[in-house]
Amino acid sequence: MDLFTLHFTKNEPLYQQLYHYIKINIEDGTLKPHEKLPSKRKLSDYLNLSQNTIQSAYNQLLDEGYLYSKERSGYYVEKIDWFMTPIEKKDISIETKKTKNYSYDFDFNSIDTSEFPKKEFAKAYKDAIEEVSLFETTGSPQGLYSLRESISRYLLSSRGVDTSPENIVISSGAEYLYDLLIRLLPKKTVYGIENPGYAKIGLLFRENKLSHVPVPIQDNGIEIEDLNENEIDCISISPSHQFPTGILYPISKRYELLKWATQENSWIIEDDYDSEFRYSGKPIPALKGLDKSDRVIYLGSFSKSFSPALRISYLVLPDSLMLRYLDLAHFFVCPVPSLTQRVFQQFMDNGNFTKHLNKMRSLYGRKREHLISELLKTKFPLSFLGTEAGLHLHIRLHTQIKERILVEKALNHDCKVYGITDYYYNNMNPHKTAELLLGYGNLSEVQITEGVQKLKEAWKDCF
């Protein structure tokens, strides 16, 4: 009986405390296989517990296989050949690196939230919640059909892309879409990525151990001979507003790429990430709109044009890849909630998305002009690069001071700008010039003025 000397607490039912105590003694070998346990009456008297409490603990151990019983004899320890040894928990907490917030952050990923159409979006939400059951199944892995219809109409009117809802796949962010494409294309595919370009794309290919080659960006885009020399099967580009250089692929280059894809039986991934915001001339049709051979995979998103929190992006797949997708569709699920999809479909169909887009295009256009004006007032020796589109400026500063030093000096004056070198493959910038990215989407005109004054103070000795 000395074995059963234990101290009870008020934090847990008594039978559970007894159950845990006996279980631990069985697992660590203190109680041997086939060893008889005290009778309910004796243990009840010894521990000053009711027999019902003892019985409840024994029953739990019986159910879990730690004990067996013999009629008119009692309870015995079951022979168990193997126990999983509990692993000592280690502190694996990772110290989160604190990110400093700057008063003037020329972030090119941020948008202006002050003009968000809360009233109209709330109405769309109210209408949608009356139509969508919160308990309905996930539905089609391609996403809500009615939203795909809305997107197909929008693409035809705004981007010149004539596609059907059947060829659209809705997902949640570019990373999801690229991961899907990796599954659809052969494993031996050699991918090409723009250099400079989005670092995440190269990282995604690297993590999946896929062959990929950085392709240099020239003044009019990538060169076809670079694609052929590297035997690239699929090239990822952003031809309407290349990130981060801001260049526009001219129509001649677009037809060269389409000809290459057709002749080589290769693919083009067109990332049309912020093409809605063009501030001069006519809107440039998407490359997909010129594609007669069905070799362009179109990737779109509403993160810049509406809200990154919505997390709605989509693919327009060529027919041959759509067939491949349908073969694998049972492996996929649309990660965007049905209610979110229905809300945005309502918002598009009632015309509020187009109104919002037109309003934001005007707003961002004014901010862009204001930023250019303020930079010119500084008398910095600079050049503006890229086309008049998107949510950031690409500038070149004519100075012997290194790009990194300019960024650091700005940070020391509570102002954050972004060097283009960070977006070159392996951070290897072949050019000697200092080039910076200045976003303006999240800043007011007053903040832009104040921020540029901070840059003037930071760089006063650099020219």
PDB file of C-alpha atoms in Angstrom, residues 212-384:
ATOM      1  CA  HIS A 212      15.193  28.192 -62.912  1.00  0.00           C
ATOM      2  CA  VAL A 213      17.297  30.843 -64.611  1.00  0.00           C
ATOM      3  CA  PRO A 214      17.392  34.614 -64.000  1.00  0.00           C
ATOM      4  CA  VAL A 215      16.907  36.461 -67.289  1.00  0.00           C
ATOM      5  CA  PRO A 216      18.281  40.034 -67.485  1.00  0.00           C
ATOM      6  CA  ILE A 217      15.824  42.880 -68.043  1.00  0.00           C
ATOM      7  CA  GLN A 218      16.844  45.224 -70.837  1.00  0.00           C
ATOM      8  CA  ASP A 219      15.288  48.579 -71.746  1.00  0.00           C
ATOM      9  CA  ASN A 220      12.442  46.822 -73.589  1.00  0.00           C
ATOM     10  CA  GLY A 221      12.146  43.652 -71.540  1.00  0.00           C
ATOM     11  CA  ILE A 222      13.871  40.294 -71.823  1.00  0.00           C
ATOM     12  CA  GLU A 223      15.725  39.087 -74.913  1.00  0.00           C
ATOM     13  CA  ILE A 224      14.499  36.037 -76.817  1.00  0.00           C
ATOM     14  CA  GLU A 225      18.071  34.827 -77.341  1.00  0.00           C
ATOM     15  CA  ASP A 226      18.468  34.575 -73.551  1.00  0.00           C
ATOM     16  CA  LEU A 227      15.451  32.286 -73.423  1.00  0.00           C
ATOM     17  CA  ASN A 228      16.837  30.076 -76.176  1.00  0.00           C
ATOM     18  CA  GLU A 229      20.373  29.953 -74.797  1.00  0.00           C
ATOM     19  CA  ASN A 230      19.105  28.791 -71.407  1.00  0.00           C
ATOM     20  CA  GLU A 231      16.560  26.372 -72.928  1.00  0.00           C
ATOM     21  CA  ILE A 232      13.760  27.916 -70.910  1.00  0.00           C
ATOM     22  CA  ASP A 233      10.380  26.180 -71.077  1.00  0.00           C
ATOM     23  CA  CYS A 234       8.343  28.684 -69.074  1.00  0.00           C
ATOM     24  CA  ILE A 235       9.108  32.374 -68.526  1.00  0.00           C
ATOM     25  CA  SER A 236       7.442  34.465 -65.804  1.00  0.00           C
ATOM     26  CA  ILE A 237       7.100  38.147 -66.714  1.00  0.00           C
ATOM     27  CA  SER A 238       5.137  41.297 -65.790  1.00  0.00           C
ATOM     28  CA  PRO A 239       5.008  43.009 -69.205  1.00  0.00           C
ATOM     29  CA  SER A 240       2.521  45.799 -68.454  1.00  0.00           C
ATOM     30  CA  HIS A 241       4.535  47.240 -65.556  1.00  0.00           C
ATOM     31  CA  GLN A 242       7.674  45.233 -64.868  1.00  0.00           C
ATOM     32  CA  PHE A 243       8.612  44.972 -61.231  1.00  0.00           C
ATOM     33  CA  PRO A 244      10.714  46.695 -60.037  1.00  0.00           C
ATOM     34  CA  THR A 245      12.015  48.633 -63.063  1.00  0.00           C
ATOM     35  CA  GLY A 246       8.557  49.825 -64.131  1.00  0.00           C
ATOM     36  CA  ILE A 247       9.255  49.306 -67.843  1.00  0.00           C
ATOM     37  CA  LEU A 248       6.519  48.489 -70.329  1.00  0.00           C
ATOM     38  CA  TYR A 249       7.144  45.696 -72.820  1.00  0.00           C
ATOM     39  CA  PRO A 250       6.475  47.306 -76.243  1.00  0.00           C
ATOM     40  CA  ILE A 251       4.093  45.641 -78.675  1.00  0.00           C
ATOM     41  CA  SER A 252       6.980  44.364 -80.824  1.00  0.00           C
ATOM     42  CA  LYS A 253       8.509  42.566 -77.843  1.00  0.00           C
ATOM     43  CA  ARG A 254       5.159  41.076 -76.910  1.00  0.00           C
ATOM     44  CA  TYR A 255       4.704  39.573 -80.361  1.00  0.00           C
ATOM     45  CA  GLU A 256       8.292  38.253 -80.245  1.00  0.00           C
ATOM     46  CA  LEU A 257       7.494  36.471 -76.993  1.00  0.00           C
ATOM     47  CA  LEU A 258       4.262  35.015 -78.354  1.00  0.00           C
ATOM     48  CA  LYS A 259       6.075  33.791 -81.461  1.00  0.00           C
ATOM     49  CA  TRP A 260       8.782  32.192 -79.290  1.00  0.00           C
ATOM     50  CA  ALA A 261       6.205  30.451 -77.079  1.00  0.00           C
ATOM     51  CA  THR A 262       4.325  29.121 -80.109  1.00  0.00           C
ATOM     52  CA  GLN A 263       7.393  27.873 -81.973  1.00  0.00           C
ATOM     53  CA  GLU A 264       9.087  26.359 -78.929  1.00  0.00           C
ATOM     54  CA  ASN A 265       5.872  24.981 -77.429  1.00  0.00           C
ATOM     55  CA  SER A 266       6.750  26.923 -74.280  1.00  0.00           C
ATOM     56  CA  TRP A 267       4.727  28.836 -71.715  1.00  0.00           C
ATOM     57  CA  ILE A 268       4.528  32.464 -70.633  1.00  0.00           C
ATOM     58  CA  ILE A 269       3.266  33.355 -67.164  1.00  0.00           C
ATOM     59  CA  GLU A 270       1.904  36.897 -67.334  1.00  0.00           C
ATOM     60  CA  ASP A 271       1.774  38.482 -63.871  1.00  0.00           C
ATOM     61  CA  ASP A 272      -0.550  41.462 -64.349  1.00  0.00           C
ATOM     62  CA  TYR A 273      -0.169  42.643 -60.761  1.00  0.00           C
ATOM     63  CA  ASP A 274      -1.062  46.371 -60.945  1.00  0.00           C
ATOM     64  CA  SER A 275      -1.938  47.050 -64.575  1.00  0.00           C
ATOM     65  CA  GLU A 276      -5.165  48.867 -63.583  1.00  0.00           C
ATOM     66  CA  PHE A 277      -3.131  51.941 -62.659  1.00  0.00           C
ATOM     67  CA  ARG A 278      -1.903  53.604 -65.826  1.00  0.00           C
ATOM     68  CA  TYR A 279      -1.826  57.385 -65.853  1.00  0.00           C
ATOM     69  CA  SER A 280      -1.153  58.425 -69.442  1.00  0.00           C
ATOM     70  CA  GLY A 281      -2.229  57.181 -72.839  1.00  0.00           C
ATOM     71  CA  LYS A 282      -4.624  54.363 -73.515  1.00  0.00           C
ATOM     72  CA  PRO A 283      -4.697  51.240 -71.324  1.00  0.00           C
ATOM     73  CA  ILE A 284      -2.286  48.619 -72.631  1.00  0.00           C
ATOM     74  CA  PRO A 285      -4.044  45.293 -73.383  1.00  0.00           C
ATOM     75  CA  ALA A 286      -2.731  42.284 -71.561  1.00  0.00           C
ATOM     76  CA  LEU A 287      -0.368  39.928 -73.367  1.00  0.00           C
ATOM     77  CA  LYS A 288      -3.024  37.251 -72.893  1.00  0.00           C
ATOM     78  CA  GLY A 289      -5.383  39.328 -75.033  1.00  0.00           C
ATOM     79  CA  LEU A 290      -2.971  38.974 -77.977  1.00  0.00           C
ATOM     80  CA  ASP A 291      -2.415  35.262 -77.463  1.00  0.00           C
ATOM     81  CA  LYS A 292      -3.860  33.283 -80.405  1.00  0.00           C
ATOM     82  CA  SER A 293      -1.972  30.061 -79.686  1.00  0.00           C
ATOM     83  CA  ASP A 294      -3.092  29.712 -76.059  1.00  0.00           C
ATOM     84  CA  ARG A 295       0.434  29.757 -74.633  1.00  0.00           C
ATOM     85  CA  VAL A 296      -0.056  32.489 -72.006  1.00  0.00           C
ATOM     86  CA  ILE A 297      -0.999  31.726 -68.402  1.00  0.00           C
ATOM     87  CA  TYR A 298      -2.565  34.879 -66.978  1.00  0.00           C
ATOM     88  CA  LEU A 299      -2.202  35.721 -63.284  1.00  0.00           C
ATOM     89  CA  GLY A 300      -4.314  38.473 -61.732  1.00  0.00           C
ATOM     90  CA  SER A 301      -5.060  39.824 -58.276  1.00  0.00           C
ATOM     91  CA  PHE A 302      -7.245  42.367 -56.481  1.00  0.00           C
ATOM     92  CA  SER A 303      -4.664  43.161 -53.789  1.00  0.00           C
ATOM     93  CA  LYS A 304      -3.530  46.468 -55.297  1.00  0.00           C
ATOM     94  CA  SER A 305      -6.776  47.454 -56.986  1.00  0.00           C
ATOM     95  CA  PHE A 306      -8.979  46.796 -53.948  1.00  0.00           C
ATOM     96  CA  SER A 307      -7.519  45.269 -50.782  1.00  0.00           C
ATOM     97  CA  PRO A 308      -4.683  42.864 -49.924  1.00  0.00           C
ATOM     98  CA  ALA A 309      -6.779  41.653 -46.963  1.00  0.00           C
ATOM     99  CA  LEU A 310      -9.326  40.192 -49.378  1.00  0.00           C
ATOM    100  CA  ARG A 311      -6.720  37.668 -50.611  1.00  0.00           C
ATOM    101  CA  ILE A 312      -8.429  37.003 -53.935  1.00  0.00           C
ATOM    102  CA  SER A 313      -6.205  36.190 -56.892  1.00  0.00           C
ATOM    103  CA  TYR A 314      -6.846  34.085 -59.955  1.00  0.00           C
ATOM    104  CA  LEU A 315      -5.401  32.241 -62.926  1.00  0.00           C
ATOM    105  CA  VAL A 316      -6.634  32.085 -66.484  1.00  0.00           C
ATOM    106  CA  LEU A 317      -5.429  28.707 -67.726  1.00  0.00           C
ATOM    107  CA  PRO A 318      -4.978  27.666 -71.363  1.00  0.00           C
ATOM    108  CA  ASP A 319      -7.255  24.806 -72.437  1.00  0.00           C
ATOM    109  CA  SER A 320      -4.511  22.157 -72.341  1.00  0.00           C
ATOM    110  CA  LEU A 321      -3.502  23.064 -68.783  1.00  0.00           C
ATOM    111  CA  MET A 322      -7.155  23.295 -67.806  1.00  0.00           C
ATOM    112  CA  LEU A 323      -7.579  19.646 -68.788  1.00  0.00           C
ATOM    113  CA  ARG A 324      -4.569  18.777 -66.645  1.00  0.00           C
ATOM    114  CA  TYR A 325      -6.076  20.774 -63.780  1.00  0.00           C
ATOM    115  CA  LEU A 326      -9.391  18.935 -64.035  1.00  0.00           C
ATOM    116  CA  ASP A 327      -7.555  15.609 -63.841  1.00  0.00           C
ATOM    117  CA  LEU A 328      -6.046  16.737 -60.534  1.00  0.00           C
ATOM    118  CA  ALA A 329      -8.980  18.808 -59.272  1.00  0.00           C
ATOM    119  CA  HIS A 330      -9.851  16.350 -56.499  1.00  0.00           C
ATOM    120  CA  PHE A 331      -6.523  17.265 -54.851  1.00  0.00           C
ATOM    121  CA  PHE A 332      -7.357  20.973 -54.732  1.00  0.00           C
ATOM    122  CA  VAL A 333      -9.623  23.200 -52.686  1.00  0.00           C
ATOM    123  CA  CYS A 334     -10.288  26.888 -53.126  1.00  0.00           C
ATOM    124  CA  PRO A 335      -8.679  28.632 -50.106  1.00  0.00           C
ATOM    125  CA  VAL A 336     -10.906  31.722 -50.386  1.00  0.00           C
ATOM    126  CA  PRO A 337     -14.070  31.379 -48.228  1.00  0.00           C
ATOM    127  CA  SER A 338     -17.305  31.139 -50.198  1.00  0.00           C
ATOM    128  CA  LEU A 339     -18.759  34.109 -48.356  1.00  0.00           C
ATOM    129  CA  THR A 340     -15.773  36.307 -49.257  1.00  0.00           C
ATOM    130  CA  GLN A 341     -16.120  35.300 -52.887  1.00  0.00           C
ATOM    131  CA  ARG A 342     -19.835  36.046 -52.906  1.00  0.00           C
ATOM    132  CA  VAL A 343     -19.311  39.454 -51.286  1.00  0.00           C
ATOM    133  CA  PHE A 344     -16.775  40.511 -53.893  1.00  0.00           C
ATOM    134  CA  GLN A 345     -18.928  39.159 -56.710  1.00  0.00           C
ATOM    135  CA  GLN A 346     -21.805  41.326 -55.452  1.00  0.00           C
ATOM    136  CA  PHE A 347     -19.444  44.293 -55.203  1.00  0.00           C
ATOM    137  CA  MET A 348     -18.284  43.815 -58.796  1.00  0.00           C
ATOM    138  CA  ASP A 349     -21.699  43.162 -60.275  1.00  0.00           C
ATOM    139  CA  ASN A 350     -23.316  46.275 -58.805  1.00  0.00           C
ATOM    140  CA  GLY A 351     -20.628  48.473 -60.397  1.00  0.00           C
ATOM    141  CA  ASN A 352     -18.957  49.554 -57.172  1.00  0.00           C
ATOM    142  CA  PHE A 353     -15.612  47.960 -58.001  1.00  0.00           C
ATOM    143  CA  THR A 354     -15.313  49.916 -61.262  1.00  0.00           C
ATOM    144  CA  LYS A 355     -16.283  53.149 -59.481  1.00  0.00           C
ATOM    145  CA  HIS A 356     -13.723  52.499 -56.764  1.00  0.00           C
ATOM    146  CA  LEU A 357     -11.034  51.652 -59.311  1.00  0.00           C
ATOM    147  CA  ASN A 358     -11.605  54.857 -61.276  1.00  0.00           C
ATOM    148  CA  LYS A 359     -11.506  56.892 -58.080  1.00  0.00           C
ATOM    149  CA  MET A 360      -8.254  55.296 -56.906  1.00  0.00           C
ATOM    150  CA  ARG A 361      -6.640  55.692 -60.332  1.00  0.00           C
ATOM    151  CA  SER A 362      -7.238  59.439 -60.131  1.00  0.00           C
ATOM    152  CA  LEU A 363      -6.021  59.589 -56.539  1.00  0.00           C
ATOM    153  CA  TYR A 364      -2.824  57.648 -57.205  1.00  0.00           C
ATOM    154  CA  GLY A 365      -2.201  59.686 -60.357  1.00  0.00           C
ATOM    155  CA  ARG A 366      -2.269  62.901 -58.300  1.00  0.00           C
ATOM    156  CA  LYS A 367       0.040  61.400 -55.688  1.00  0.00           C
ATOM    157  CA  ARG A 368       2.482  60.319 -58.376  1.00  0.00           C
ATOM    158  CA  GLU A 369       2.586  63.790 -59.905  1.00  0.00           C
ATOM    159  CA  HIS A 370       3.002  65.346 -56.467  1.00  0.00           C
ATOM    160  CA  LEU A 371       5.935  63.054 -55.623  1.00  0.00           C
ATOM    161  CA  ILE A 372       7.641  63.869 -58.934  1.00  0.00           C
ATOM    162  CA  SER A 373       7.098  67.576 -58.349  1.00  0.00           C
ATOM    163  CA  GLU A 374       8.533  67.458 -54.827  1.00  0.00           C
ATOM    164  CA  LEU A 375      11.576  65.457 -55.969  1.00  0.00           C
ATOM    165  CA  LEU A 376      12.284  67.958 -58.746  1.00  0.00           C
ATOM    166  CA  LYS A 377      12.215  70.804 -56.217  1.00  0.00           C
ATOM    167  CA  THR A 378      15.149  69.215 -54.377  1.00  0.00           C
ATOM    168  CA  LYS A 379      17.392  69.766 -57.415  1.00  0.00           C
ATOM    169  CA  PHE A 380      18.768  66.261 -56.965  1.00  0.00           C
ATOM    170  CA  PRO A 381      20.569  64.980 -60.080  1.00  0.00           C
ATOM    171  CA  LEU A 382      18.078  62.230 -60.818  1.00  0.00           C
ATOM    172  CA  SER A 383      16.253  60.482 -63.663  1.00  0.00           C
ATOM    173  CA  PHE A 384      12.779  58.954 -63.634  1.00  0.00           C
TER     174      PHE A 384
END
